[in-house]
Amino acid sequence: MIQLLGRPFSSSDVWPVGSVERKIVQGMIDDPIVYPYRTIEELRFELKLRKNIIASSRAMNQSDVDFEIFSTARCNPNFWILTGAGGFLLRDDVYPSEAILDIYKNSSLYGFECATAKVILLYHAVLTTIGKTLFNRYFQNLYLYSWHNDPDLGLKPIPTSHFLPGDIVYFNNPEVDPSTIWWRGENAVLLEDGKFFGHGLGIMTSQEIINYLNKMRKPGSNISAYMLNSAARPSYSHLANITKFTQRDTSNKMPYFVMHHNKNSISLERYQRYLNTAMMQQNNIHPSPFLL
């Protein structure tokens, strides 16, 4: 359900039949969850960004980037510093926008795992949506590692079984073969045609992804891979707002704590559990067993 200024909005015919925007809007209308917007421009911004997430996914699929685990990750040293953990730290003499674009331009120089891939394509989509000037102002000091992301991206897992084009979902493989542990799961973007883009797999249907992951189960296993009822989504409303405040001071923005875990292909939910536990331990707070 879409609410515009607190009132139901159901006019999907504002967008052309068959357009990506119309498919997204219709999906929102059919969802029992409320999608609230203060202005029609805010809704249009989300549609534009979701469309660009899909475009960035397809562009990555067509690029020459490789799937690599953290220990064999690689990047272009002209733009990024490869850390010992397998992350990419932005050089201080290049613009964030140029470094993100280089991943697509010189893609053969890059290799990373699937969670990192999703953060990269989100940055690329945001850059395409808001432009270089704003991106360079708000997304400085980038560090690409697993699900680590800039606070202004506002990335969170949303419990849902109703997915929209542009959502990032996770296919879990609970009985993965330890010899190919990086196939413990697959982060994938839902495309406008109902298929999914997963880095390392390409574009597949949900069943094709599940079938592939099932081939990577340990001998004797009997639990199939499956898709979690959760979607990783950036804060569309916040990103829409920063386009209005072009002069906001970002010098005091506190970056997120980096959680190096060396576990490839994990979900955003799992990364946040690791992060919460580490921060509690740092603050001498005994973590709940439910967070472990």
Short mmCIF file of C-alpha atoms in Angstrom, two decimals:
data_model
loop_
_atom_site.label_atom_id
_atom_site.label_comp_id
_atom_site.label_asym_id
_atom_site.label_seq_id
_atom_site.Cartn_x
_atom_site.Cartn_y
_atom_site.Cartn_z
CA MET A 1 0.00 0.00 0.00
CA ILE A 2 1.27 3.46 -0.90
CA GLN A 3 0.36 6.47 1.21
CA LEU A 4 1.00 9.97 -0.06
CA LEU A 5 0.67 12.56 2.72
CA GLY A 6 -1.26 9.98 4.74
CA ARG A 7 -3.75 9.19 1.98
CA PRO A 8 -3.89 6.01 -0.13
CA PHE A 9 -2.27 6.31 -3.55
CA SER A 10 -3.21 3.74 -6.18
CA SER A 11 -2.58 5.45 -9.51
CA SER A 12 -0.02 3.14 -11.09
CA ASP A 13 -1.30 4.27 -14.49
CA VAL A 14 0.75 7.46 -14.05
CA TRP A 15 3.62 5.38 -15.45
CA PRO A 16 3.61 3.67 -18.88
CA VAL A 17 2.34 0.10 -19.16
CA GLY A 18 5.23 -2.34 -18.94
CA SER A 19 7.65 0.21 -17.48
CA VAL A 20 9.91 -0.72 -14.57
CA GLU A 21 8.40 2.11 -12.54
CA ARG A 22 4.87 0.80 -13.01
CA LYS A 23 5.90 -2.71 -11.95
CA ILE A 24 7.48 -1.32 -8.78
CA VAL A 25 4.49 0.88 -7.96
CA GLN A 26 2.05 -1.97 -8.54
CA GLY A 27 4.15 -4.15 -6.25
CA MET A 28 3.94 -1.49 -3.55
CA ILE A 29 0.19 -1.14 -4.00
CA ASP A 30 -0.27 -4.91 -3.68
CA ASP A 31 1.91 -5.11 -0.55
CA PRO A 32 0.01 -5.00 2.78
CA ILE A 33 2.94 -3.03 4.22
CA VAL A 34 2.53 0.76 3.99
CA TYR A 35 5.03 2.72 1.89
CA PRO A 36 4.64 6.32 3.14
CA TYR A 37 5.77 9.34 1.12
CA ARG A 38 5.54 13.02 1.90
CA THR A 39 5.63 14.09 -1.74
CA ILE A 40 5.23 12.51 -5.16
CA GLU A 41 8.84 13.56 -5.82
CA GLU A 42 10.00 11.33 -2.97
CA LEU A 43 8.19 8.38 -4.55
CA ARG A 44 9.66 9.23 -7.95
CA PHE A 45 13.14 9.31 -6.39
CA GLU A 46 12.75 5.79 -5.01
CA LEU A 47 11.51 4.53 -8.36
CA LYS A 48 14.48 6.13 -10.10
CA LEU A 49 16.97 4.66 -7.64
CA ARG A 50 15.40 1.20 -7.78
CA LYS A 51 15.55 1.35 -11.57
CA ASN A 52 19.22 2.33 -11.37
CA ILE A 53 19.94 -0.53 -8.93
CA ILE A 54 18.60 -2.89 -11.58
CA ALA A 55 20.66 -1.17 -14.29
CA SER A 56 23.82 -1.32 -12.13
CA SER A 57 23.17 -5.02 -11.51
CA ARG A 58 22.85 -5.76 -15.20
CA ALA A 59 25.97 -3.70 -15.95
CA MET A 60 27.97 -5.66 -13.36
CA ASN A 61 26.69 -8.91 -14.84
CA GLN A 62 27.96 -7.83 -18.26
CA SER A 63 31.33 -6.69 -16.89
CA ASP A 64 34.54 -8.68 -16.44
CA VAL A 65 34.65 -8.56 -12.63
CA ASP A 66 35.36 -11.93 -11.03
CA PHE A 67 33.95 -13.62 -7.97
CA GLU A 68 36.79 -13.92 -5.45
CA ILE A 69 36.91 -14.74 -1.77
CA PHE A 70 38.49 -12.21 0.59
CA SER A 71 41.90 -13.87 0.53
CA THR A 72 42.18 -13.52 -3.26
CA ALA A 73 40.31 -10.24 -3.73
CA ARG A 74 41.88 -7.71 -6.07
CA CYS A 75 41.32 -4.11 -7.16
CA ASN A 76 42.83 -1.32 -9.25
CA PRO A 77 45.65 0.18 -7.12
CA ASN A 78 45.23 3.52 -8.89
CA PHE A 79 41.95 3.99 -7.03
CA TRP A 80 41.91 1.57 -4.09
CA ILE A 81 44.26 0.18 -1.45
CA LEU A 82 43.83 -3.56 -0.97
CA THR A 83 43.82 -4.28 2.78
CA GLY A 84 45.02 -7.44 4.47
CA ALA A 85 41.40 -8.40 5.14
CA GLY A 86 40.56 -8.30 1.45
CA GLY A 87 38.77 -4.95 1.55
CA PHE A 88 39.21 -1.97 -0.77
CA LEU A 89 40.10 1.34 0.90
CA LEU A 90 39.59 4.47 -1.19
CA ARG A 91 42.83 6.31 -1.94
CA ASP A 92 42.85 9.83 -0.55
CA ASP A 93 43.92 11.33 -3.89
CA VAL A 94 40.91 10.21 -5.95
CA TYR A 95 37.23 11.10 -5.98
CA PRO A 96 34.80 8.48 -4.63
CA SER A 97 32.72 8.72 -7.80
CA GLU A 98 35.68 7.99 -10.06
CA ALA A 99 36.73 5.02 -7.94
CA ILE A 100 33.25 3.46 -8.09
CA LEU A 101 33.01 4.07 -11.84
CA ASP A 102 36.43 2.47 -12.35
CA ILE A 103 35.09 -0.84 -11.03
CA TYR A 104 32.77 -0.89 -14.02
CA LYS A 105 35.21 0.72 -16.47
CA ASN A 106 38.26 -1.45 -15.68
CA SER A 107 36.29 -4.41 -14.39
CA SER A 108 38.89 -7.05 -15.28
CA LEU A 109 41.15 -5.61 -12.54
CA TYR A 110 38.61 -6.43 -9.83
CA GLY A 111 37.55 -9.51 -7.93
CA PHE A 112 35.32 -9.60 -4.83
CA GLU A 113 32.67 -11.71 -3.11
CA CYS A 114 28.91 -11.29 -3.39
CA ALA A 115 28.12 -9.11 -0.35
CA THR A 116 30.78 -6.61 -1.41
CA ALA A 117 29.33 -6.73 -4.92
CA LYS A 118 25.93 -5.62 -3.66
CA VAL A 119 27.33 -2.63 -1.77
CA ILE A 120 29.33 -1.64 -4.87
CA LEU A 121 26.32 -1.74 -7.16
CA LEU A 122 24.27 0.22 -4.62
CA TYR A 123 26.93 2.94 -4.57
CA HIS A 124 26.98 2.89 -8.37
CA ALA A 125 23.19 3.24 -8.52
CA VAL A 126 23.18 6.08 -5.98
CA LEU A 127 25.94 7.84 -7.93
CA THR A 128 23.92 7.52 -11.13
CA THR A 129 20.86 8.88 -9.34
CA ILE A 130 22.26 11.88 -7.44
CA GLY A 131 25.28 12.78 -9.60
CA LYS A 132 29.00 13.08 -8.93
CA THR A 133 28.98 16.33 -6.95
CA LEU A 134 26.59 15.12 -4.26
CA PHE A 135 28.06 11.62 -4.22
CA ASN A 136 31.56 12.96 -3.62
CA ARG A 137 30.27 15.18 -0.83
CA TYR A 138 28.32 12.52 1.06
CA PHE A 139 30.23 9.32 0.32
CA GLN A 140 33.82 10.08 1.24
CA ASN A 141 36.37 7.69 2.77
CA LEU A 142 34.76 4.63 1.21
CA TYR A 143 35.80 1.18 2.37
CA LEU A 144 34.45 -1.81 0.48
CA TYR A 145 34.32 -4.96 2.59
CA SER A 146 31.37 -7.32 2.88
CA TRP A 147 28.28 -5.34 3.94
CA HIS A 148 30.20 -2.42 5.46
CA ASN A 149 28.60 0.74 4.08
CA ASP A 150 28.43 4.49 4.54
CA PRO A 151 25.81 5.72 7.07
CA ASP A 152 24.16 7.87 4.40
CA LEU A 153 23.29 4.73 2.45
CA GLY A 154 21.04 3.74 5.35
CA LEU A 155 21.17 0.06 4.44
CA LYS A 156 18.95 -2.20 6.56
CA PRO A 157 17.38 -5.67 6.35
CA ILE A 158 13.59 -5.42 6.15
CA PRO A 159 11.51 -8.47 7.17
CA THR A 160 9.20 -9.23 4.24
CA SER A 161 8.07 -11.93 1.86
CA HIS A 162 6.82 -9.36 -0.65
CA PHE A 163 9.78 -8.33 -2.78
CA LEU A 164 10.06 -5.39 -5.16
CA PRO A 165 12.34 -4.93 -8.17
CA GLY A 166 15.61 -3.49 -6.85
CA ASP A 167 15.43 -5.38 -3.54
CA ILE A 168 18.45 -7.43 -2.45
CA VAL A 169 17.47 -10.87 -1.19
CA TYR A 170 19.48 -13.73 0.29
CA PHE A 171 19.43 -17.39 -0.63
CA ASN A 172 20.65 -19.38 2.36
CA ASN A 173 22.45 -22.72 2.00
CA PRO A 174 22.45 -24.13 5.56
CA GLU A 175 24.25 -27.41 4.74
CA VAL A 176 26.96 -26.06 2.47
CA ASP A 177 30.01 -28.23 1.80
CA PRO A 178 32.86 -26.86 3.98
CA SER A 179 35.25 -27.26 1.04
CA THR A 180 33.27 -24.59 -0.85
CA ILE A 181 32.11 -22.60 2.15
CA TRP A 182 31.70 -19.42 0.08
CA TRP A 183 28.56 -21.00 -1.35
CA ARG A 184 26.93 -20.72 2.09
CA GLY A 185 24.49 -18.41 0.35
CA GLU A 186 23.97 -15.89 -2.42
CA ASN A 187 23.00 -12.24 -2.23
CA ALA A 188 20.93 -11.37 -5.28
CA VAL A 189 19.09 -8.37 -6.73
CA LEU A 190 15.51 -8.86 -7.89
CA LEU A 191 15.25 -7.59 -11.46
CA GLU A 192 12.20 -6.20 -13.22
CA ASP A 193 11.52 -9.48 -15.06
CA GLY A 194 11.37 -11.57 -11.89
CA LYS A 195 14.86 -13.01 -12.27
CA PHE A 196 17.78 -12.33 -9.93
CA PHE A 197 21.34 -11.12 -10.38
CA GLY A 198 23.85 -12.89 -8.15
CA HIS A 199 27.56 -12.06 -8.41
CA GLY A 200 29.35 -15.25 -9.36
CA LEU A 201 26.19 -16.85 -10.74
CA GLY A 202 24.84 -14.29 -13.17
CA ILE A 203 21.15 -13.78 -13.91
CA MET A 204 18.95 -16.70 -12.91
CA THR A 205 15.49 -17.56 -11.64
CA SER A 206 15.10 -18.19 -7.92
CA GLN A 207 14.80 -21.93 -8.55
CA GLU A 208 17.97 -21.96 -10.65
CA ILE A 209 19.88 -20.27 -7.82
CA ILE A 210 18.50 -22.77 -5.31
CA ASN A 211 19.39 -25.67 -7.60
CA TYR A 212 22.96 -24.39 -7.94
CA LEU A 213 23.39 -23.92 -4.19
CA ASN A 214 22.00 -27.39 -3.58
CA LYS A 215 24.82 -28.80 -5.70
CA MET A 216 27.22 -27.18 -3.22
CA ARG A 217 25.80 -28.95 -0.17
CA LYS A 218 27.89 -31.37 1.87
CA PRO A 219 27.48 -35.10 1.20
CA GLY A 220 24.47 -36.61 2.95
CA SER A 221 22.72 -33.29 3.48
CA ASN A 222 18.96 -33.14 3.13
CA ILE A 223 18.10 -29.48 3.76
CA SER A 224 17.57 -27.48 0.58
CA ALA A 225 18.79 -23.95 0.05
CA TYR A 226 16.01 -21.38 0.37
CA MET A 227 15.34 -17.66 0.15
CA LEU A 228 15.09 -15.70 3.39
CA ASN A 229 12.01 -13.58 4.07
CA SER A 230 14.09 -10.42 4.21
CA ALA A 231 15.14 -7.67 1.81
CA ALA A 232 18.18 -5.41 2.10
CA ARG A 233 17.10 -1.88 1.25
CA PRO A 234 18.84 1.50 1.42
CA SER A 235 17.04 4.40 3.07
CA TYR A 236 15.29 5.82 0.03
CA SER A 237 13.72 8.65 2.02
CA HIS A 238 17.06 9.75 3.49
CA LEU A 239 18.80 9.61 0.12
CA ALA A 240 15.97 11.66 -1.38
CA ASN A 241 16.40 14.23 1.38
CA ILE A 242 20.14 14.71 0.90
CA THR A 243 19.49 15.86 -2.65
CA LYS A 244 17.65 18.82 -1.12
CA PHE A 245 20.39 19.80 1.32
CA THR A 246 23.38 20.24 -0.94
CA GLN A 247 25.27 22.34 1.62
CA ARG A 248 25.04 19.97 4.60
CA ASP A 249 28.28 19.74 6.58
CA THR A 250 29.54 16.15 6.40
CA SER A 251 32.83 16.70 8.24
CA ASN A 252 31.42 15.38 11.52
CA LYS A 253 29.76 12.29 10.08
CA MET A 254 30.70 9.25 12.12
CA PRO A 255 31.56 6.22 9.96
CA TYR A 256 30.25 2.80 10.87
CA PHE A 257 32.47 0.39 12.78
CA VAL A 258 34.14 -2.07 10.39
CA MET A 259 33.53 -5.73 11.20
CA HIS A 260 36.19 -7.93 9.59
CA HIS A 261 34.85 -11.48 9.76
CA ASN A 262 36.45 -13.33 6.81
CA LYS A 263 33.19 -15.11 6.00
CA ASN A 264 32.32 -14.79 2.33
CA SER A 265 28.81 -14.46 0.95
CA ILE A 266 26.91 -13.74 4.15
CA SER A 267 23.58 -11.94 4.46
CA LEU A 268 23.18 -8.37 5.67
CA GLU A 269 21.34 -9.71 8.73
CA ARG A 270 24.27 -11.92 9.66
CA TYR A 271 26.76 -9.10 9.15
CA GLN A 272 24.75 -6.85 11.44
CA ARG A 273 24.65 -9.56 14.12
CA TYR A 274 28.45 -9.77 13.96
CA LEU A 275 28.65 -5.99 14.10
CA ASN A 276 26.29 -5.65 17.06
CA THR A 277 28.12 -8.36 19.01
CA ALA A 278 31.52 -6.77 18.36
CA MET A 279 30.31 -3.34 19.43
CA MET A 280 28.79 -4.74 22.62
CA GLN A 281 32.04 -6.51 23.46
CA GLN A 282 33.97 -3.32 22.77
CA ASN A 283 31.71 -1.52 25.24
CA ASN A 284 31.97 -4.39 27.76
CA ILE A 285 28.32 -5.30 27.32
CA HIS A 286 27.54 -9.01 27.48
CA PRO A 287 25.82 -9.87 24.17
CA SER A 288 22.52 -11.69 24.11
CA PRO A 289 22.83 -15.30 22.88
CA PHE A 290 20.19 -14.41 20.29
CA LEU A 291 22.70 -12.07 18.61
CA LEU A 292 25.40 -14.72 18.24
#
